[in-house]
Coordinates of N, CA and C in Angstrom, one line a residue:
M907 N 0.8 -1.2 0.0 CA 0.0 0.0 0.0 C 0.9 1.3 0.0
L908 N 1.9 1.2 0.8 CA 2.8 2.4 0.8 C 3.5 2.6 -0.6
E909 N 3.8 1.5 -1.3 CA 4.3 1.7 -2.6 C 3.3 2.3 -3.6
E910 N 2.0 1.9 -3.4 CA 1.0 2.5 -4.3 C 0.8 4.0 -4.0
F911 N 0.9 4.3 -2.7 CA 0.8 5.7 -2.2 C 1.9 6.6 -2.9
K912 N 3.1 6.0 -2.9 CA 4.3 6.7 -3.5 C 4.1 6.9 -5.0
N913 N 3.6 5.8 -5.7 CA 3.3 5.9 -7.1 C 2.2 7.0 -7.4
A914 N 1.2 7.0 -6.6 CA 0.2 8.0 -6.8 C 0.7 9.4 -6.8
Y915 N 1.6 9.7 -5.8 CA 2.1 11.1 -5.7 C 3.2 11.4 -6.7
K916 N 3.8 10.3 -7.2 CA 4.8 10.5 -8.4 C 4.1 11.1 -9.6
L917 N 2.8 10.7 -9.8 CA 2.1 11.1 -10.9 C 1.7 12.6 -10.9
V918 N 1.7 13.1 -9.7 CA 1.3 14.5 -9.6 C 2.1 15.4 -10.5
Q919 N 3.4 15.1 -10.5 CA 4.3 16.0 -11.3 C 4.1 16.0 -12.8
Y920 N 3.3 15.0 -13.3 CA 3.0 14.9 -14.7 C 1.6 15.5 -15.1
G921 N 0.9 16.0 -14.0 CA -0.4 16.6 -14.2 C -0.4 17.8 -15.1
L922 N -1.5 18.1 -15.7 CA -1.6 19.3 -16.6 C -1.6 20.5 -15.7
K923 N -0.7 21.5 -16.2 CA -0.6 22.8 -15.5 C -0.5 22.7 -14.0
I924 N 0.5 22.0 -13.6 CA 0.7 21.6 -12.2 C 0.9 22.9 -11.4
K925 N 1.6 23.9 -11.9 CA 1.9 25.1 -11.1 C 0.6 25.9 -10.8
T926 N -0.3 25.9 -11.8 CA -1.6 26.6 -11.7 C -2.4 25.8 -10.7
Q927 N -2.5 24.5 -10.8 CA -3.3 23.7 -9.9 C -2.9 23.7 -8.5
L928 N -1.5 23.6 -8.3 CA -1.0 23.7 -6.9 C -1.2 25.1 -6.3
G929 N -1.1 26.1 -7.2 CA -1.3 27.5 -6.8 C -2.8 27.7 -6.3
L930 N -3.7 27.1 -7.1 CA -5.2 27.3 -6.7 C -5.4 26.5 -5.4
A931 N -4.7 25.3 -5.2 CA -4.9 24.6 -4.0 C -4.4 25.3 -2.8
A932 N -3.3 26.0 -2.9 CA -2.8 26.8 -1.8 C -3.7 28.0 -1.6
L933 N -4.2 28.6 -2.6 CA -5.1 29.8 -2.5 C -6.4 29.3 -1.7
F934 N -7.0 28.2 -2.1 CA -8.2 27.7 -1.4 C -7.8 27.4 0.0
A935 N -6.7 26.9 0.3 CA -6.3 26.6 1.7 C -6.2 27.8 2.5
V936 N -5.5 28.8 2.0 CA -5.4 30.1 2.6 C -6.7 30.8 2.9
I937 N -7.5 30.8 1.9 CA -8.9 31.5 2.0 C -9.7 30.7 3.1
G938 N -9.6 29.4 3.1 CA -10.3 28.6 4.1 C -9.9 28.9 5.4
I939 N -8.6 29.0 5.6 CA -8.0 29.2 7.0 C -8.4 30.6 7.5
V940 N -8.3 31.6 6.6 CA -8.8 32.9 7.0 C -10.2 33.0 7.4
I941 N -11.1 32.3 6.6 CA -12.5 32.3 6.9 C -12.7 31.6 8.2
E942 N -12.1 30.4 8.4 CA -12.2 29.6 9.6 C -11.8 30.4 10.9
V943 N -10.8 31.1 10.8 CA -10.3 31.9 11.9 C -11.2 33.1 12.2
L944 N -11.4 33.9 11.2 CA -12.3 35.1 11.4 C -13.7 34.7 11.8
G945 N -14.2 33.6 11.3 CA -15.6 33.2 11.5 C -15.7 32.3 12.8
Q946 N -14.5 32.0 13.4 CA -14.5 31.1 14.6 C -15.3 29.8 14.4
G947 N -15.2 29.3 13.2 CA -15.8 27.9 12.9 C -17.3 28.0 12.6
E948 N -17.8 29.2 12.6 CA -19.3 29.4 12.4 C -19.6 29.6 10.9
V949 N -18.6 29.7 10.0 CA -18.8 29.9 8.6 C -18.4 28.6 7.8
P950 N -19.3 27.8 7.3 CA -19.0 26.5 6.8 C -18.1 26.5 5.6
T951 N -18.1 27.6 4.8 CA -17.2 27.7 3.6 C -15.7 27.6 4.0
G952 N -15.4 28.0 5.2 CA -14.0 28.0 5.6 C -13.4 26.6 5.7
S953 N -14.0 25.8 6.5 CA -13.5 24.4 6.6 C -13.7 23.6 5.3
F954 N -14.7 23.9 4.5 CA -14.9 23.2 3.2 C -13.8 23.6 2.3
Y955 N -13.4 24.9 2.2 CA -12.3 25.3 1.3 C -11.0 24.6 1.7
I956 N -10.8 24.4 3.0 CA -9.5 23.8 3.4 C -9.5 22.3 2.9
V957 N -10.6 21.6 3.0 CA -10.6 20.2 2.6 C -10.6 20.2 1.1
L958 N -11.3 21.1 0.4 CA -11.4 21.1 -1.0 C -10.0 21.3 -1.7
S959 N -9.1 22.0 -1.0 CA -7.8 22.3 -1.5 C -7.0 21.0 -1.9
G960 N -7.3 20.0 -1.1 CA -6.6 18.7 -1.4 C -7.1 18.0 -2.7
M961 N -8.3 18.4 -3.1 CA -8.9 17.7 -4.3 C -8.2 18.1 -5.6
F962 N -7.4 19.2 -5.5 CA -6.7 19.5 -6.8 C -5.7 18.5 -7.2
I963 N -5.2 17.7 -6.1 CA -4.3 16.6 -6.4 C -5.1 15.5 -7.2
Y964 N -6.3 15.3 -6.9 CA -7.1 14.4 -7.7 C -7.2 14.8 -9.1
Q965 N -7.4 16.1 -9.4 CA -7.4 16.6 -10.8 C -6.1 16.3 -11.5
L966 N -5.0 16.6 -10.8 CA -3.7 16.5 -11.4 C -3.4 15.1 -11.8
I967 N -3.8 14.1 -10.9 CA -3.4 12.7 -11.3 C -4.3 12.2 -12.4
I968 N -5.6 12.5 -12.4 CA -6.5 12.0 -13.4 C -6.3 12.7 -14.7
S969 N -5.7 13.9 -14.7 CA -5.4 14.5 -16.0 C -4.3 13.8 -16.8
V970 N -3.5 13.0 -16.0 CA -2.4 12.3 -16.7 C -3.0 11.2 -17.6
D971 N -4.2 10.9 -17.3 CA -4.9 9.8 -18.1 C -5.2 10.2 -19.6
I972 N -5.2 11.4 -19.8 CA -5.6 11.8 -21.2 C -4.4 11.7 -22.2
S973 N -3.2 11.4 -21.6 CA -2.0 11.2 -22.4 C -2.2 9.9 -23.3
T974 N -1.7 10.0 -24.5 CA -1.8 8.8 -25.4 C -1.0 7.7 -24.9
L975 N 0.1 8.0 -24.3 CA 1.0 7.0 -23.7 C 0.4 6.2 -22.6
V976 N -0.4 6.9 -21.8 CA -1.1 6.3 -20.7 C -2.2 5.3 -21.2
Q977 N -2.8 5.8 -22.3 CA -4.0 5.0 -22.9 C -3.6 3.6 -23.2
S978 N -2.3 3.3 -23.5 CA -1.8 2.0 -23.8 C -1.1 1.4 -22.6
S979 N -1.1 2.0 -21.5 CA -0.3 1.5 -20.4 C -1.2 0.6 -19.5
P980 N -0.5 -0.4 -18.9 CA -1.3 -1.3 -18.0 C -1.7 -0.6 -16.7
Y981 N -1.2 0.6 -16.5 CA -1.5 1.3 -15.3 C -2.7 2.3 -15.5
K982 N -3.3 2.2 -16.7 CA -4.4 3.2 -17.1 C -5.5 3.1 -16.0
K983 N -5.9 1.9 -15.7 CA -7.1 1.8 -14.8 C -6.8 2.3 -13.4
K984 N -5.5 2.1 -12.9 CA -5.2 2.5 -11.6 C -5.1 4.1 -11.6
I985 N -4.6 4.6 -12.7 CA -4.4 6.1 -12.8 C -5.8 6.8 -12.8
Q986 N -6.8 6.1 -13.4 CA -8.1 6.7 -13.5 C -9.0 6.3 -12.2
C987 N -8.8 5.1 -11.7 CA -9.7 4.7 -10.6 C -9.2 4.6 -9.2
S988 N -7.8 4.4 -9.1 CA -7.3 4.1 -7.8 C -6.4 5.3 -7.3
Y989 N -5.4 5.7 -8.0 CA -4.4 6.6 -7.6 C -4.9 7.9 -7.2
P990 N -6.0 8.5 -7.9 CA -6.5 9.8 -7.3 C -7.0 9.7 -5.9
L991 N -7.7 8.6 -5.6 CA -8.3 8.5 -4.3 C -7.2 8.1 -3.3
I992 N -6.3 7.3 -3.7 CA -5.2 6.9 -2.8 C -4.4 8.2 -2.3
A993 N -4.3 9.1 -3.2 CA -3.5 10.4 -2.9 C -4.4 11.4 -2.1
T994 N -5.7 11.4 -2.4 CA -6.5 12.6 -1.8 C -7.3 12.1 -0.6
A995 N -7.7 10.9 -0.5 CA -8.5 10.4 0.7 C -7.8 10.7 2.0
P996 N -6.5 10.4 2.2 CA -5.8 10.7 3.4 C -5.9 12.2 3.8
W997 N -5.7 13.0 2.8 CA -5.7 14.5 3.0 C -7.1 14.9 3.5
V998 N -8.2 14.4 2.8 CA -9.5 14.7 3.2 C -9.8 14.3 4.7
F999 N -9.4 13.1 5.1 CA -9.7 12.6 6.4 C -8.8 13.4 7.4
L1000 N -7.6 13.7 7.0 CA -6.7 14.4 7.9 C -7.2 15.8 8.2
T1001 N -7.6 16.5 7.2 CA -8.1 17.9 7.4 C -9.4 17.8 8.1
L1002 N -10.3 16.8 7.9 CA -11.5 16.6 8.6 C -11.2 16.5 10.1
T1003 N -10.2 15.7 10.5 CA -9.8 15.5 11.8 C -9.3 16.7 12.5
I1004 N -8.4 17.4 11.8 CA -7.9 18.7 12.3 C -9.0 19.7 12.5
L1005 N -10.0 19.8 11.6 CA -11.1 20.8 11.8 C -12.0 20.3 12.9
T1006 N -12.2 19.0 13.1 CA -13.0 18.5 14.2 C -12.4 18.9 15.5
V1007 N -11.1 18.7 15.6 CA -10.3 19.2 16.9 C -10.5 20.6 17.1
I1008 N -10.3 21.4 16.0 CA -10.5 22.9 16.2 C -11.9 23.3 16.7
H1009 N -12.9 22.6 16.1 CA -14.3 22.9 16.5 C -14.5 22.5 17.9
A1010 N -13.9 21.4 18.3 CA -14.0 20.9 19.8 C -13.3 22.0 20.7
I1011 N -12.2 22.5 20.2 CA -11.6 23.6 21.1 C -12.5 24.8 21.2
Y1012 N -13.2 25.2 20.1 CA -14.1 26.3 20.1 C -15.2 26.1 21.1
V1013 N -15.7 24.8 21.1 CA -16.7 24.4 22.1 C -16.3 24.5 23.5
S1014 N -15.0 24.0 23.8 CA -14.5 24.1 25.1 C -14.3 25.5 25.6
Q1015 N -13.9 26.4 24.7 CA -13.7 27.8 25.0 C -15.0 28.6 25.2
S1016 N -16.0 28.2 24.4 CA -17.3 28.9 24.4 C -18.4 27.9 24.3
P1017 N -18.9 27.4 25.4 CA -19.9 26.4 25.4 C -21.2 26.8 24.6
E1018 N -21.4 28.1 24.5 CA -22.6 28.6 23.7 C -22.5 28.2 22.2
K1019 N -21.3 27.8 21.8 CA -21.1 27.4 20.4 C -21.4 26.0 20.1
Y1020 N -21.8 25.2 21.2 CA -21.9 23.8 21.1 C -22.8 23.4 19.9
L1021 N -24.1 23.9 19.9 CA -25.0 23.5 18.8 C -24.6 24.0 17.5
V1022 N -23.9 25.2 17.4 CA -23.4 25.7 16.2 C -22.4 24.8 15.6
M1023 N -21.4 24.3 16.4 CA -20.4 23.3 16.0 C -21.0 22.0 15.5
C1024 N -22.1 21.6 16.2 CA -22.8 20.4 15.8 C -23.3 20.6 14.3
R1025 N -23.9 21.8 14.1 CA -24.5 22.1 12.7 C -23.4 22.1 11.7
M1026 N -22.3 22.8 12.0 CA -21.2 23.0 11.1 C -20.5 21.7 10.8
T1027 N -20.4 20.8 11.7 CA -19.8 19.5 11.5 C -20.6 18.6 10.6
M1028 N -21.9 18.7 10.9 CA -22.8 17.9 10.0 C -22.8 18.4 8.6
L1029 N -22.9 19.8 8.5 CA -22.8 20.4 7.2 C -21.5 20.0 6.4
L1030 N -20.4 20.1 7.1 CA -19.1 19.7 6.4 C -19.2 18.3 6.0
G1031 N -19.6 17.4 6.8 CA -19.7 15.9 6.4 C -20.6 15.8 5.2
S1032 N -21.7 16.4 5.2 CA -22.7 16.4 4.0 C -22.1 16.9 2.8
L1033 N -21.4 18.0 2.8 CA -20.7 18.6 1.7 C -19.6 17.7 1.1
L1034 N -18.9 17.1 2.0 CA -17.8 16.2 1.6 C -18.3 14.9 0.9
F1035 N -19.5 14.5 1.4 CA -20.2 13.3 0.7 C -20.5 13.7 -0.7
I1036 N -21.1 14.9 -0.9 CA -21.5 15.4 -2.2 C -20.2 15.6 -3.1
L1037 N -19.2 16.1 -2.5 CA -17.9 16.4 -3.3 C -17.3 15.1 -3.8
M1038 N -17.2 14.1 -2.9 CA -16.6 12.9 -3.3 C -17.4 12.2 -4.4
V1039 N -18.7 12.2 -4.3 CA -19.5 11.6 -5.4 C -19.4 12.4 -6.7
Y1040 N -19.3 13.7 -6.5 CA -19.1 14.5 -7.7 C -17.8 14.2 -8.5
F1041 N -16.7 14.1 -7.7 CA -15.4 13.8 -8.4 C -15.5 12.4 -9.0
G1042 N -16.3 11.5 -8.5 CA -16.4 10.2 -9.2 C -17.1 10.3 -10.5
L1043 N -18.0 11.3 -10.6 CA -18.8 11.4 -11.9 C -18.2 12.5 -12.8
A1044 N -17.6 13.5 -12.3 CA -17.3 14.7 -13.1 C -16.5 14.5 -14.3
Y1045 N -15.5 13.6 -14.3 CA -14.6 13.4 -15.4 C -15.2 12.5 -16.5
K1046 N -16.4 12.0 -16.3 CA -17.1 11.3 -17.3 C -18.4 12.0 -17.7
Y1047 N -19.0 12.6 -16.8 CA -20.4 13.3 -17.1 C -20.3 14.6 -16.4
F1048 N -19.4 15.5 -17.1 CA -19.1 16.8 -16.5 C -20.3 17.7 -16.3
I1049 N -21.1 17.9 -17.3 CA -22.2 18.8 -17.3 C -23.3 18.3 -16.3
A1050 N -23.7 17.1 -16.4 CA -24.7 16.5 -15.6 C -24.3 16.5 -14.1
S1051 N -23.1 16.1 -13.8 CA -22.6 16.0 -12.5 C -22.5 17.4 -11.8
T1052 N -22.0 18.4 -12.6 CA -21.9 19.7 -12.1 C -23.3 20.3 -11.7
I1053 N -24.3 20.1 -12.6 CA -25.6 20.6 -12.3 C -26.1 20.0 -11.1
L1054 N -25.9 18.6 -11.0 CA -26.5 17.8 -9.9 C -25.8 18.3 -8.6
M1055 N -24.5 18.6 -8.6 CA -23.8 19.0 -7.4 C -24.3 20.3 -6.9
F1056 N -24.5 21.3 -7.8 CA -25.0 22.6 -7.4 C -26.4 22.5 -6.8
I1057 N -27.2 21.6 -7.3 CA -28.6 21.5 -6.8 C -28.5 20.8 -5.4
S1058 N -27.6 19.8 -5.3 CA -27.5 19.0 -4.1 C -27.1 19.8 -2.9
V1059 N -26.1 20.7 -3.1 CA -25.5 21.4 -1.9 C -26.5 22.3 -1.2
F1060 N -27.6 22.6 -1.9 CA -28.6 23.5 -1.2 C -29.4 22.8 -0.1
F1061 N -29.5 21.5 -0.3 CA -30.3 20.7 0.8 C -29.6 20.7 2.1
P1062 N -28.3 20.3 2.2 CA -27.6 20.3 3.5 C -27.4 21.7 4.0
I1063 N -27.2 22.7 3.2 CA -27.1 24.0 3.7 C -28.4 24.5 4.3
F1064 N -29.5 24.2 3.6 CA -30.8 24.6 4.2 C -31.1 23.9 5.5
I1065 N -30.8 22.6 5.5 CA -31.1 21.7 6.7 C -30.2 22.1 7.9
F1066 N -28.9 22.2 7.7 CA -28.0 22.4 8.8 C -27.7 23.8 9.2
Q1067 N -28.3 24.7 8.5 CA -28.3 26.1 8.9 C -29.6 26.5 9.5
N1068 N -30.5 25.5 9.6 CA -31.8 25.8 10.2 C -31.8 25.3 11.6
E1069 N -31.8 26.2 12.6 CA -31.7 25.9 14.0 C -32.8 25.1 14.5
T1070 N -34.0 25.3 13.9 CA -35.3 24.5 14.3 C -35.1 23.0 14.1
I1071 N -34.5 22.7 12.9 CA -34.3 21.3 12.5 C -33.2 20.7 13.3
T1072 N -32.0 21.4 13.3 CA -30.8 20.8 13.9 C -30.9 20.8 15.4
G1073 N -31.6 21.8 16.0 CA -31.8 21.9 17.4 C -32.5 20.8 18.0
K1074 N -33.3 20.1 17.2 CA -34.1 19.0 17.6 C -33.4 17.6 17.5
Y1075 N -32.6 17.4 16.4 CA -32.1 16.2 16.0 C -30.6 16.0 16.1
F1076 N -29.9 17.1 16.0 CA -28.4 17.1 16.0 C -27.8 17.9 17.2
T1077 N -27.9 17.4 18.4 CA -27.5 18.1 19.6 C -26.3 17.5 20.3
N1078 N -25.8 16.4 19.8 CA -24.6 15.7 20.4 C -23.4 15.9 19.5
F1079 N -22.4 16.6 19.9 CA -21.3 16.9 19.1 C -20.5 15.6 18.7
G1080 N -20.4 14.6 19.6 CA -19.7 13.4 19.3 C -20.4 12.6 18.2
V1081 N -21.8 12.5 18.3 CA -22.5 11.8 17.2 C -22.4 12.5 15.9
C1082 N -22.4 13.9 15.9 CA -22.3 14.6 14.7 C -20.9 14.4 14.0
V1083 N -19.8 14.3 14.8 CA -18.5 14.0 14.3 C -18.5 12.6 13.7
F1084 N -19.1 11.7 14.4 CA -19.2 10.3 13.8 C -19.9 10.3 12.5
L1085 N -21.1 11.0 12.4 CA -21.8 11.0 11.2 C -21.1 11.7 10.0
A1086 N -20.3 12.8 10.4 CA -19.5 13.4 9.4 C -18.5 12.5 8.8
Y1087 N -17.8 11.7 9.7 CA -16.8 10.7 9.2 C -17.5 9.6 8.3
L1088 N -18.7 9.2 8.8 CA -19.5 8.2 8.1 C -19.9 8.7 6.7
L1089 N -20.4 9.9 6.6 CA -20.7 10.5 5.3 C -19.6 10.6 4.4
T1090 N -18.4 11.0 4.9 CA -17.2 11.2 4.1 C -16.7 9.8 3.6
T1091 N -16.8 8.8 4.5 CA -16.3 7.4 4.1 C -17.2 6.9 3.1
I1092 N -18.6 7.0 3.2 CA -19.5 6.5 2.2 C -19.3 7.3 0.9
G1093 N -19.1 8.6 0.9 CA -18.8 9.3 -0.3 C -17.6 8.9 -1.0
T1094 N -16.5 8.6 -0.2 CA -15.3 8.1 -0.8 C -15.4 6.7 -1.4
F1095 N -16.2 5.9 -0.8 CA -16.5 4.5 -1.3 C -17.3 4.6 -2.6
L1096 N -18.3 5.5 -2.6 CA -19.1 5.7 -3.9 C -18.3 6.3 -5.0
C1097 N -17.3 7.2 -4.7 CA -16.4 7.7 -5.7 C -15.6 6.6 -6.3
W1098 N -15.1 5.7 -5.5 CA -14.3 4.6 -5.9 C -15.2 3.7 -6.8
L1099 N -16.4 3.4 -6.3 CA -17.3 2.5 -7.1 C -17.7 3.1 -8.4
I1100 N -18.1 4.4 -8.4 CA -18.5 5.0 -9.6 C -17.3 5.0 -10.7
C1101 N -16.1 5.2 -10.2 CA -14.9 5.2 -11.2 C -14.8 3.9 -11.8
R1102 N -15.1 2.8 -11.0 CA -14.9 1.5 -11.7 C -16.1 1.1 -12.6
L1103 N -17.3 1.5 -12.2 CA -18.4 1.3 -13.0 C -18.4 2.0 -14.3
T1104 N -17.8 3.2 -14.3 CA -17.8 4.1 -15.5 C -16.4 4.0 -16.2
Y1105 N -15.5 3.1 -15.8 CA -14.2 3.1 -16.3 C -14.1 3.1 -17.9
R1106 N -14.9 2.3 -18.5 CA -14.8 2.2 -20.0 C -15.5 3.4 -20.7
K1107 N -16.2 4.2 -19.9 CA -16.8 5.4 -20.5 C -15.7 6.4 -20.9
E1108 N -15.7 7.1 -22.0 CA -14.7 8.0 -22.5 C -14.7 9.2 -21.5
L1109 N -13.5 9.6 -21.2 CA -13.3 10.9 -20.4 C -13.9 12.1 -21.0
S1110 N -14.5 12.9 -20.3 CA -15.1 14.2 -20.8 C -14.1 15.2 -21.2
K1111 N -14.0 15.5 -22.4 CA -13.1 16.6 -22.8 C -13.4 17.9 -22.2
L1112 N -14.7 18.1 -22.0 CA -15.2 19.4 -21.5 C -14.7 19.5 -20.1
A1113 N -14.7 18.4 -19.3 CA -14.2 18.5 -17.9 C -12.8 19.0 -17.8
F1114 N -11.9 18.5 -18.7 CA -10.5 18.9 -18.7 C -10.3 20.3 -19.2
K1115 N -11.1 20.6 -20.2 CA -11.0 22.0 -20.7 C -11.5 23.1 -19.7
A1116 N -12.5 22.7 -19.0 CA -13.1 23.7 -18.0 C -12.3 23.7 -16.7
A1117 N -11.9 22.5 -16.2 CA -11.3 22.4 -15.0 C -9.8 22.7 -15.0
L1118 N -9.1 22.3 -16.1 CA -7.7 22.4 -16.2 C -7.3 23.5 -17.3
R1119 N -8.2 24.0 -18.0 CA -8.0 25.0 -19.0 C -6.8 24.7 -19.9
T1120 N -6.9 23.6 -20.6 CA -5.9 23.1 -21.5 C -6.1 23.7 -22.9
K1121 N -7.2 24.3 -23.1 CA -7.5 24.9 -24.4 C -7.9 26.3 -24.3

């Protein structure tokens, strides 16, 4: 497994427009940190941007797959289905853990933030579920998956920013953390499954043109 992890990260250097992609990843991380600090964990976009920054690695690795050399390589399936997740999943769970600890610190310092952190944790887990499923679909069905993603994010935002709903059902921080990890894990599994089920489907040229700006 360690060898596969190393192979996955070796592919990053061959990704399309690597400097631009890593620059955007750093920008998202910085913006997320600033929002998280200034908002004291009460603005969901902060933590989401921090986690999202790691997904640029996913794009870099899968972009290698459009090379004609890779098309005839025995590693083609791994480059498209396994390596992107092997490289990004640890980052997603690591940042989720760090953010959970930060939110727990906010709660310990300000007990009145308890229910807010419950809502933000559930919202983050829900958005990560949607994000992982989106990445499983995006490079094969770019337009449909993008539309579906934008529609889908409104539901958790509406639910978990509604104090009436969350105040009744999501009042235990530990349970909310568990559910956030569960949602992220299920999303990661679905991403892996979708990639394998759609492996023989041609990669969307529009996805690479829009996301990586190769044309």
